[in-house]
CSV table of C-alpha atoms in Angstrom, one decimal:
chain,number,residue,atom,x,y,z
A,1,MET,CA,85.0,119.4,109.4
A,2,GLN,CA,88.5,118.5,108.5
A,3,PRO,CA,89.0,118.4,104.7
A,4,ARG,CA,89.9,115.0,103.4
A,5,SER,CA,93.3,115.8,102.0
A,6,SER,CA,94.4,118.6,104.3
A,7,SER,CA,98.1,118.3,105.4
A,8,PHE,CA,97.6,120.2,108.6
A,9,PRO,CA,94.7,120.6,111.1
A,10,LYS,CA,92.3,123.5,110.6
A,11,SER,CA,93.6,125.0,113.9
A,12,GLU,CA,97.1,125.4,112.5
A,13,HIS,CA,95.9,127.1,109.3
A,14,HIS,CA,93.5,129.3,111.3
A,15,ALA,CA,96.3,130.4,113.7
A,16,ARG,CA,98.4,131.4,110.7
A,17,PHE,CA,95.5,133.3,109.2
A,18,VAL,CA,94.9,135.2,112.4
A,19,ARG,CA,98.6,136.3,112.4
A,20,ALA,CA,98.3,137.5,108.8
A,21,ARG,CA,95.2,139.5,109.5
A,22,ARG,CA,96.8,141.1,112.6
A,23,MET,CA,100.0,142.0,110.7
A,24,LEU,CA,98.1,143.5,107.8
A,25,LYS,CA,96.0,145.6,110.1
A,26,GLU,CA,99.1,146.9,111.9
A,27,ASN,CA,100.5,148.0,108.6
A,28,GLY,CA,97.4,150.0,107.6
A,29,PHE,CA,95.7,147.7,105.1
A,30,GLU,CA,91.9,147.5,104.7
A,31,ALA,CA,91.9,144.1,103.1
A,32,CYS,CA,94.0,141.5,101.4
A,33,VAL,CA,93.7,139.9,97.9
A,34,MET,CA,96.1,137.0,98.4
A,35,VAL,CA,97.4,135.5,95.1
A,36,ALA,CA,100.6,133.6,95.8
A,37,PRO,CA,99.8,129.8,95.8
A,38,GLU,CA,102.3,129.2,98.7
A,39,ASN,CA,100.5,131.8,100.8
A,40,VAL,CA,97.0,130.6,100.0
A,41,TYR,CA,98.1,127.1,101.0
A,42,TYR,CA,99.9,128.3,104.2
A,43,PHE,CA,97.1,130.4,105.5
A,44,GLY,CA,94.0,128.9,103.8
A,45,GLY,CA,95.0,125.3,103.3
A,46,TYR,CA,94.1,125.3,99.6
A,47,GLU,CA,96.6,123.1,97.8
A,48,SER,CA,96.9,123.7,94.1
A,49,TRP,CA,99.6,124.7,91.6
A,50,VAL,CA,97.2,126.2,89.1
A,51,GLY,CA,97.4,129.8,90.3
A,52,VAL,CA,100.2,130.3,87.7
A,53,ASN,CA,97.7,129.1,85.1
A,54,SER,CA,94.3,130.2,86.3
A,55,PRO,CA,93.9,133.1,88.7
A,56,GLN,CA,92.9,132.2,92.2
A,57,PHE,CA,92.7,134.4,95.3
A,58,MET,CA,92.1,134.3,99.1
A,59,ILE,CA,90.2,137.5,100.0
A,60,PHE,CA,89.6,138.9,103.5
A,61,GLY,CA,89.2,142.1,105.4
A,62,VAL,CA,91.5,142.8,108.3
A,63,GLU,CA,88.8,143.4,110.9
A,64,ASP,CA,86.7,140.3,111.1
A,65,GLY,CA,84.7,137.7,109.1
A,66,GLU,CA,85.7,134.6,107.2
A,67,PRO,CA,87.9,134.7,104.2
A,68,THR,CA,86.7,133.9,100.7
A,69,LEU,CA,88.4,131.8,98.0
A,70,VAL,CA,88.0,132.8,94.4
A,71,LEU,CA,89.0,130.2,91.8
A,72,ARG,CA,88.2,128.6,88.5
A,73,ASN,CA,85.1,126.4,88.5
A,74,VAL,CA,87.0,123.4,87.3
A,75,ASP,CA,89.2,123.5,90.4
A,76,LEU,CA,86.4,123.6,93.0
A,77,ALA,CA,86.9,120.0,94.0
A,78,LEU,CA,90.5,120.7,94.8
A,79,ALA,CA,89.5,123.5,97.3
A,80,LEU,CA,86.8,121.3,98.9
A,81,GLU,CA,89.4,118.6,99.3
A,82,THR,CA,92.1,120.7,101.0
A,83,SER,CA,90.9,124.0,102.4
A,84,TRP,CA,89.1,124.9,105.7
A,85,ILE,CA,87.5,127.9,104.0
A,86,GLY,CA,83.8,127.5,103.5
A,87,ASP,CA,83.0,130.5,101.3
A,88,ILE,CA,84.2,129.6,97.8
A,89,ARG,CA,83.3,131.6,94.6
A,90,THR,CA,84.0,130.3,91.2
A,91,TYR,CA,84.3,131.8,87.7
A,92,HIS,CA,84.4,130.3,84.2
A,93,LEU,CA,87.6,130.9,82.4
A,94,HIS,CA,87.5,133.4,79.5
A,95,THR,CA,83.8,134.2,79.9
A,96,ASP,CA,83.6,135.6,83.4
A,97,SER,CA,85.5,138.7,84.6
A,98,VAL,CA,87.8,137.6,87.5
A,99,ALA,CA,88.5,141.2,88.4
A,100,ASP,CA,84.8,142.1,88.7
A,101,LEU,CA,84.3,139.0,91.0
A,102,VAL,CA,87.2,140.0,93.2
A,103,THR,CA,85.8,143.6,93.4
A,104,SER,CA,82.4,142.3,94.3
A,105,VAL,CA,83.8,140.1,97.1
A,106,LEU,CA,85.8,143.0,98.5
A,107,LYS,CA,82.7,145.2,98.6
A,108,GLU,CA,80.8,142.4,100.6
A,109,LYS,CA,83.7,142.6,103.1
A,110,GLY,CA,83.3,146.3,103.6
A,111,SER,CA,86.1,147.6,101.4
A,112,THR,CA,85.5,151.2,100.7
A,113,GLY,CA,88.7,152.5,99.1
A,114,GLY,CA,91.6,151.8,101.4
A,115,ARG,CA,94.9,150.0,100.9
A,116,ILE,CA,94.7,146.5,99.5
A,117,ALA,CA,97.5,144.0,100.1
A,118,ILE,CA,98.5,141.9,97.1
A,119,GLU,CA,101.8,140.0,96.4
A,120,THR,CA,102.6,141.9,93.3
A,121,GLN,CA,105.9,140.1,93.0
A,122,SER,CA,104.2,136.7,92.7
A,123,TYR,CA,104.6,134.6,89.6
A,124,ALA,CA,100.9,133.9,89.9
A,125,LEU,CA,100.0,137.5,89.1
A,126,SER,CA,100.5,138.3,85.5
A,127,PHE,CA,101.0,141.9,84.3
A,128,ALA,CA,97.6,141.7,82.5
A,129,MET,CA,95.7,140.4,85.6
A,130,GLY,CA,97.4,143.0,87.8
A,131,ARG,CA,96.3,145.7,85.4
A,132,HIS,CA,92.8,144.5,85.3
A,133,LEU,CA,92.6,144.3,89.1
A,134,ALA,CA,94.1,147.8,89.5
A,135,GLU,CA,91.4,149.2,87.1
A,136,ALA,CA,88.5,147.3,88.7
A,137,LEU,CA,89.6,148.1,92.3
A,138,ALA,CA,90.1,151.8,91.8
A,139,PRO,CA,90.1,154.1,93.7
A,140,ARG,CA,91.5,151.5,96.2
A,141,GLU,CA,95.3,151.5,96.4
A,142,ILE,CA,97.0,148.2,95.6
A,143,VAL,CA,100.2,147.9,97.7
A,144,ASP,CA,102.8,145.1,97.5
A,145,ALA,CA,102.7,142.8,100.5
A,146,THR,CA,105.0,140.0,99.1
A,147,GLU,CA,107.6,140.4,101.8
A,148,LEU,CA,105.1,141.1,104.6
A,149,LEU,CA,103.2,137.9,104.0
A,150,GLY,CA,106.1,135.8,102.9
A,151,ASP,CA,108.1,136.7,106.1
A,152,LEU,CA,105.3,135.2,108.2
A,153,ARG,CA,106.3,131.8,106.8
A,154,LEU,CA,110.0,131.9,107.7
A,155,ILE,CA,109.8,130.6,111.3
A,156,LYS,CA,108.7,126.9,111.0
A,157,SER,CA,106.3,125.3,113.5
A,158,PRO,CA,106.9,121.8,114.9
A,159,ALA,CA,104.3,120.5,112.5
A,160,GLU,CA,106.1,122.1,109.6
A,161,LEU,CA,109.5,120.8,110.7
A,162,ALA,CA,108.0,117.3,110.7
A,163,ARG,CA,107.1,117.7,107.0
A,164,ILE,CA,110.5,119.1,106.3
A,165,GLU,CA,112.2,116.1,107.9
A,166,GLU,CA,110.2,113.8,105.7
A,167,ALA,CA,111.1,115.9,102.6
A,168,ALA,CA,114.8,115.5,103.7
A,169,ARG,CA,114.4,111.8,103.8
A,170,PHE,CA,113.2,111.8,100.2
A,171,SER,CA,116.1,114.1,99.2
A,172,ALA,CA,118.6,111.7,100.9
A,173,LEU,CA,117.2,108.8,98.9
A,174,GLY,CA,117.6,110.7,95.7
A,175,LEU,CA,121.3,111.6,96.5
A,176,ALA,CA,122.0,108.0,97.5
A,177,GLU,CA,120.6,106.8,94.2
A,178,ALA,CA,122.8,109.2,92.3
A,179,HIS,CA,125.8,107.8,94.1
A,180,ARG,CA,124.7,104.3,93.4
A,181,VAL,CA,124.0,104.5,89.7
A,182,CYS,CA,126.1,107.3,88.3
A,183,ARG,CA,128.8,106.1,86.0
A,184,ALA,CA,130.8,107.2,83.0
A,185,GLY,CA,128.9,106.5,79.8
A,186,MET,CA,125.4,107.2,81.0
A,187,THR,CA,123.7,110.5,80.0
A,188,GLU,CA,122.7,113.3,82.3
A,189,ILE,CA,119.0,112.6,81.6
A,190,GLU,CA,119.4,109.0,82.6
A,191,LEU,CA,120.9,110.0,85.9
A,192,ALA,CA,118.2,112.6,86.5
A,193,ALA,CA,115.6,109.9,85.8
A,194,ALA,CA,117.1,107.6,88.4
A,195,ILE,CA,117.2,110.4,91.1
A,196,GLU,CA,113.7,111.5,90.4
A,197,GLY,CA,112.3,108.0,90.3
A,198,ALA,CA,113.9,107.1,93.6
A,199,MET,CA,112.2,110.1,95.3
A,200,ARG,CA,108.9,109.5,93.7
A,201,HIS,CA,108.8,105.8,94.6
A,202,ALA,CA,109.5,106.8,98.2
A,203,GLY,CA,106.5,109.1,98.2
A,204,SER,CA,107.9,112.5,97.3
A,205,ASP,CA,105.5,115.2,96.0
A,206,TYR,CA,106.5,117.0,92.8
A,207,TRP,CA,109.2,119.7,93.0
A,208,ALA,CA,108.9,123.4,92.1
A,209,ILE,CA,112.1,123.6,90.1
A,210,PRO,CA,113.4,121.0,87.6
A,211,THR,CA,116.3,118.8,88.6
A,212,GLU,CA,119.5,120.7,87.9
A,213,LEU,CA,122.3,118.5,86.8
A,214,ALA,CA,125.4,119.2,84.7
A,215,SER,CA,128.7,117.4,84.0
A,216,GLY,CA,132.1,118.3,82.6
A,217,TRP,CA,132.2,121.4,80.6
A,218,ARG,CA,128.6,122.2,81.4
A,219,THR,CA,129.2,122.6,85.2
A,220,PRO,CA,129.7,126.4,85.1
A,221,GLY,CA,126.0,126.7,84.2
A,222,GLY,CA,124.7,127.3,87.7
A,223,HIS,CA,121.1,126.4,86.8
A,224,ALA,CA,121.7,123.9,84.0
A,225,THR,CA,119.1,121.1,83.6
A,226,PRO,CA,120.1,117.6,82.3
A,227,ARG,CA,120.9,117.1,78.7
A,228,PRO,CA,121.5,114.0,76.5
A,229,LYS,CA,125.3,114.7,77.1
A,230,VAL,CA,127.2,111.6,78.0
A,231,ILE,CA,129.0,111.8,81.4
A,232,GLU,CA,132.7,111.1,80.8
A,233,PRO,CA,135.6,109.8,82.9
A,234,GLY,CA,137.1,112.6,85.0
A,235,ASP,CA,134.0,114.9,84.8
A,236,LEU,CA,132.9,116.9,87.7
A,237,LEU,CA,129.1,116.5,88.2
A,238,HIS,CA,126.8,119.1,89.8
A,239,VAL,CA,123.4,118.0,91.1
A,240,GLU,CA,120.7,120.1,92.7
A,241,PHE,CA,117.2,118.8,93.4
A,242,ALA,CA,114.6,118.7,96.2
A,243,GLY,CA,112.5,116.1,98.0
A,244,VAL,CA,109.0,117.4,98.8
A,245,SER,CA,106.5,116.6,101.5
A,246,ALA,CA,103.1,118.4,101.6
A,247,ARG,CA,104.8,121.1,99.4
A,248,TYR,CA,107.7,121.6,101.8
A,249,HIS,CA,111.0,121.3,100.0
A,250,THR,CA,114.5,120.4,101.1
A,251,THR,CA,117.2,120.9,98.5
A,252,VAL,CA,120.2,118.7,97.9
A,253,LEU,CA,123.4,120.2,96.4
A,254,GLN,CA,126.6,118.3,95.7
A,255,THR,CA,129.5,118.5,93.3
A,256,LEU,CA,130.9,115.0,92.6
A,257,ALA,CA,133.7,113.6,90.4
A,258,VAL,CA,133.1,110.7,88.1
A,259,GLY,CA,136.5,109.1,88.3
A,260,GLU,CA,139.7,111.0,89.0
A,261,PRO,CA,139.3,114.7,88.2
A,262,GLY,CA,142.1,117.1,87.2
A,263,PRO,CA,144.3,118.9,89.7
A,264,ARG,CA,142.6,122.3,89.0
A,265,ALA,CA,139.2,120.8,89.7
A,266,ARG,CA,140.4,119.5,93.0
A,267,GLU,CA,142.0,122.8,93.9
A,268,LEU,CA,138.8,124.8,93.2
A,269,TYR,CA,136.6,122.3,95.1
A,270,ASP,CA,138.8,122.7,98.2
A,271,ILE,CA,138.5,126.5,97.9
A,272,ALA,CA,134.7,126.2,97.6
A,273,LEU,CA,134.6,124.1,100.7
A,274,LEU,CA,136.5,126.7,102.6
A,275,SER,CA,133.9,129.3,101.5
A,276,LEU,CA,131.1,127.0,102.6
A,277,ARG,CA,132.7,126.4,106.0
A,278,ALA,CA,133.3,130.1,106.6
A,279,GLY,CA,129.7,131.0,105.8
A,280,MET,CA,128.3,128.3,107.9
A,281,ALA,CA,130.5,129.3,110.9
A,282,ALA,CA,128.9,132.7,110.8
A,283,VAL,CA,125.3,131.4,111.0
A,284,LYS,CA,123.9,132.1,114.5
A,285,GLU,CA,120.7,133.6,115.9
A,286,GLY,CA,120.7,137.3,115.6
A,287,VAL,CA,123.4,137.6,113.0
A,288,PRO,CA,122.6,139.8,109.9
A,289,VAL,CA,122.3,137.8,106.7
A,290,SER,CA,124.7,140.1,105.0
A,291,ALA,CA,127.4,139.2,107.5
A,292,VAL,CA,127.0,135.5,106.7
A,293,GLU,CA,127.6,136.0,103.0
A,294,GLU,CA,130.5,138.4,103.7
A,295,ALA,CA,132.1,135.6,105.8
A,296,SER,CA,131.7,133.1,102.9
A,297,LEU,CA,133.6,135.4,100.6
A,298,VAL,CA,136.8,135.8,102.6
A,299,PRO,CA,138.4,132.5,101.4
A,300,LEU,CA,137.5,133.4,97.8
A,301,ARG,CA,139.0,136.8,98.1
A,302,ARG,CA,142.3,135.4,99.3
A,303,GLU,CA,142.5,133.4,96.0
A,304,GLY,CA,141.3,136.2,93.8
A,305,LEU,CA,138.0,134.3,93.1
A,306,GLU,CA,135.3,136.5,94.6
A,307,HIS,CA,134.0,137.3,91.1
A,308,THR,CA,133.3,133.6,90.6
A,309,ALA,CA,130.7,133.5,93.4
A,310,MET,CA,127.8,134.4,91.2
A,311,MET,CA,125.1,133.0,93.5
A,312,ARG,CA,123.8,134.4,96.8
A,313,PHE,CA,125.1,132.4,99.7
A,314,GLY,CA,121.7,131.2,100.8
A,315,TYR,CA,117.9,131.7,100.8
A,316,GLY,CA,114.9,130.6,102.8
A,317,ILE,CA,113.0,127.5,101.8
A,318,GLY,CA,109.7,125.8,102.7
A,319,ILE,CA,106.4,125.7,100.9
A,320,ALA,CA,106.9,126.1,97.1
A,321,TYR,CA,105.1,125.8,93.8
A,322,PRO,CA,106.5,126.1,90.3
A,323,PRO,CA,108.4,128.0,89.1
A,324,VAL,CA,110.6,128.6,92.2
A,325,TRP,CA,111.2,127.2,95.7
A,326,LEU,CA,112.7,130.3,97.3
A,327,GLU,CA,111.1,132.1,100.2
A,328,THR,CA,111.5,135.8,101.0
A,329,LEU,CA,114.6,135.3,103.2
A,330,GLN,CA,117.8,136.2,101.3
A,331,ILE,CA,121.1,135.4,102.8
A,332,SER,CA,123.0,137.9,100.8
A,333,ARG,CA,124.7,141.3,100.9
A,334,GLY,CA,122.2,144.1,100.6
A,335,PHE,CA,119.9,142.6,103.2
A,336,GLU,CA,120.0,143.3,107.0
A,337,ARG,CA,117.4,140.8,108.2
A,338,ARG,CA,118.7,138.8,111.2
A,339,LEU,CA,118.6,135.0,111.4
A,340,GLU,CA,116.1,133.6,113.9
A,341,LYS,CA,115.6,130.2,115.6
A,342,ASP,CA,113.6,127.7,113.5
A,343,MET,CA,114.4,129.2,110.2
A,344,VAL,CA,115.1,126.7,107.4
A,345,PHE,CA,117.3,127.7,104.5
A,346,VAL,CA,119.6,126.6,101.7
A,347,LEU,CA,123.3,127.5,102.0
A,348,HIS,CA,125.8,127.0,99.2
A,349,SER,CA,129.2,128.0,98.1
A,350,CYS,CA,129.7,128.7,94.4
A,351,ILE,CA,132.7,128.9,92.0
A,352,GLU,CA,131.9,129.3,88.3
A,353,LEU,CA,134.7,129.6,85.7
A,354,PRO,CA,133.2,129.3,82.3
A,355,GLU,CA,136.5,130.1,80.7
A,356,GLU,CA,138.0,127.0,82.4
A,357,GLY,CA,134.9,124.8,82.0
A,358,ILE,CA,134.7,124.2,85.7
A,359,GLY,CA,131.8,125.0,88.1
A,360,ILE,CA,131.3,123.9,91.7
A,361,VAL,CA,128.3,124.4,93.9
A,362,GLN,CA,128.3,122.7,97.3
A,363,GLY,CA,125.9,122.9,100.2
A,364,GLY,CA,122.4,121.8,101.3
A,365,THR,CA,119.4,122.6,103.4
A,366,TYR,CA,119.8,123.6,107.0
A,367,HIS,CA,117.7,124.2,110.1
A,368,LEU,CA,118.8,126.8,112.7
A,369,GLY,CA,117.6,125.2,115.9
A,370,ALA,CA,118.1,125.5,119.6
A,371,SER,CA,121.4,123.7,119.3
A,372,GLY,CA,122.7,125.6,116.4
A,373,LEU,CA,122.9,124.8,112.7
A,374,ARG,CA,121.9,121.3,111.5
A,375,MET,CA,122.1,120.0,108.0
A,376,LEU,CA,118.8,118.4,106.8
A,377,ALA,CA,119.6,117.5,103.2
A,378,GLY,CA,122.6,117.7,100.8
A,379,ALA,CA,126.3,117.0,101.1
A,380,GLY,CA,127.5,120.0,102.9
A,381,ASP,CA,131.0,120.1,104.3
A,382,VAL,CA,132.6,117.0,102.8
A,383,GLY,CA,135.7,116.3,100.7
A,384,LEU,CA,135.3,115.7,97.0
A,385,HIS,CA,133.4,112.4,96.5
A,386,ILE,CA,134.8,110.4,93.7
A,387,LEU,CA,132.4,107.9,92.1
């Protein structure tokens, strides 16, 4: 029976689950205690943010049998509403031992002391809970499977791309609203409210990262959230936010000018645009991610500004829960993964000069399809827009 609030058919979730089980078996695991909310949703259909608040797990052996959900009793209705998994075990917060319950379920599934896959890098696994699990599961070996499981989500199916397209529509409405209402004299918080309201009214789900918005002297703060600061004539304005459909995110990035900016701001914007173009031109199937970022840095090096590019050039995006919307794909030096068809990722150029009070981040969310790179959301390769 299809759960009442499921975003995808059971067959899609089950096919994903089969892939996860096969991959873990090939890597020598005995079982998996899945903890990251984005993975539990992707493979098990269970849609809930509360894993960062109350421990919840999807547990399964790699040989056969159905998986089990372990979650807090107050959240049982959420699992029944969204997940295809029939075996659900609950605990009462603070009075029941979650680690003992997880251990009991593993024993039922035939776990005898082998390697257990857990996403130890997940924000949903606190140090304390990780320690309790390690003690309860001994002598089993807990092994980090963050990248192994996360990488299975990087290639998007047609059904996922449809959700991503809807998220992009919400993002576009938010950006259009920013262009429509932004004016000197309003506060950053007022502008953020207009952007978020437009997306919510259109049907967007909640986003995993707060709206990032900064004007004037605050723009070098790459992850700045809106303040009561008044937007002034001539300010640069950086916005970054996401539209969301069924937990799939598409991120908008744009640096705007509220009235005529100074000549230095224009100069730096044009250099940032050259960086974005160079990186985008390098994006092709089979290209190492490190080569893409290296290409984006060439225009900055010519101007002696490489040190101002403090952000990675890009990262994978898709399902996300607070506190982040990044996937395991890193489009950055230090990584040699190659780009593949139907990956979805954020690309952005970055110049941050705190000593000059100028910061520029420009880009958006892109899909690498059969016809090449396509922008889904954001401003991308456009000249400086003056409001």
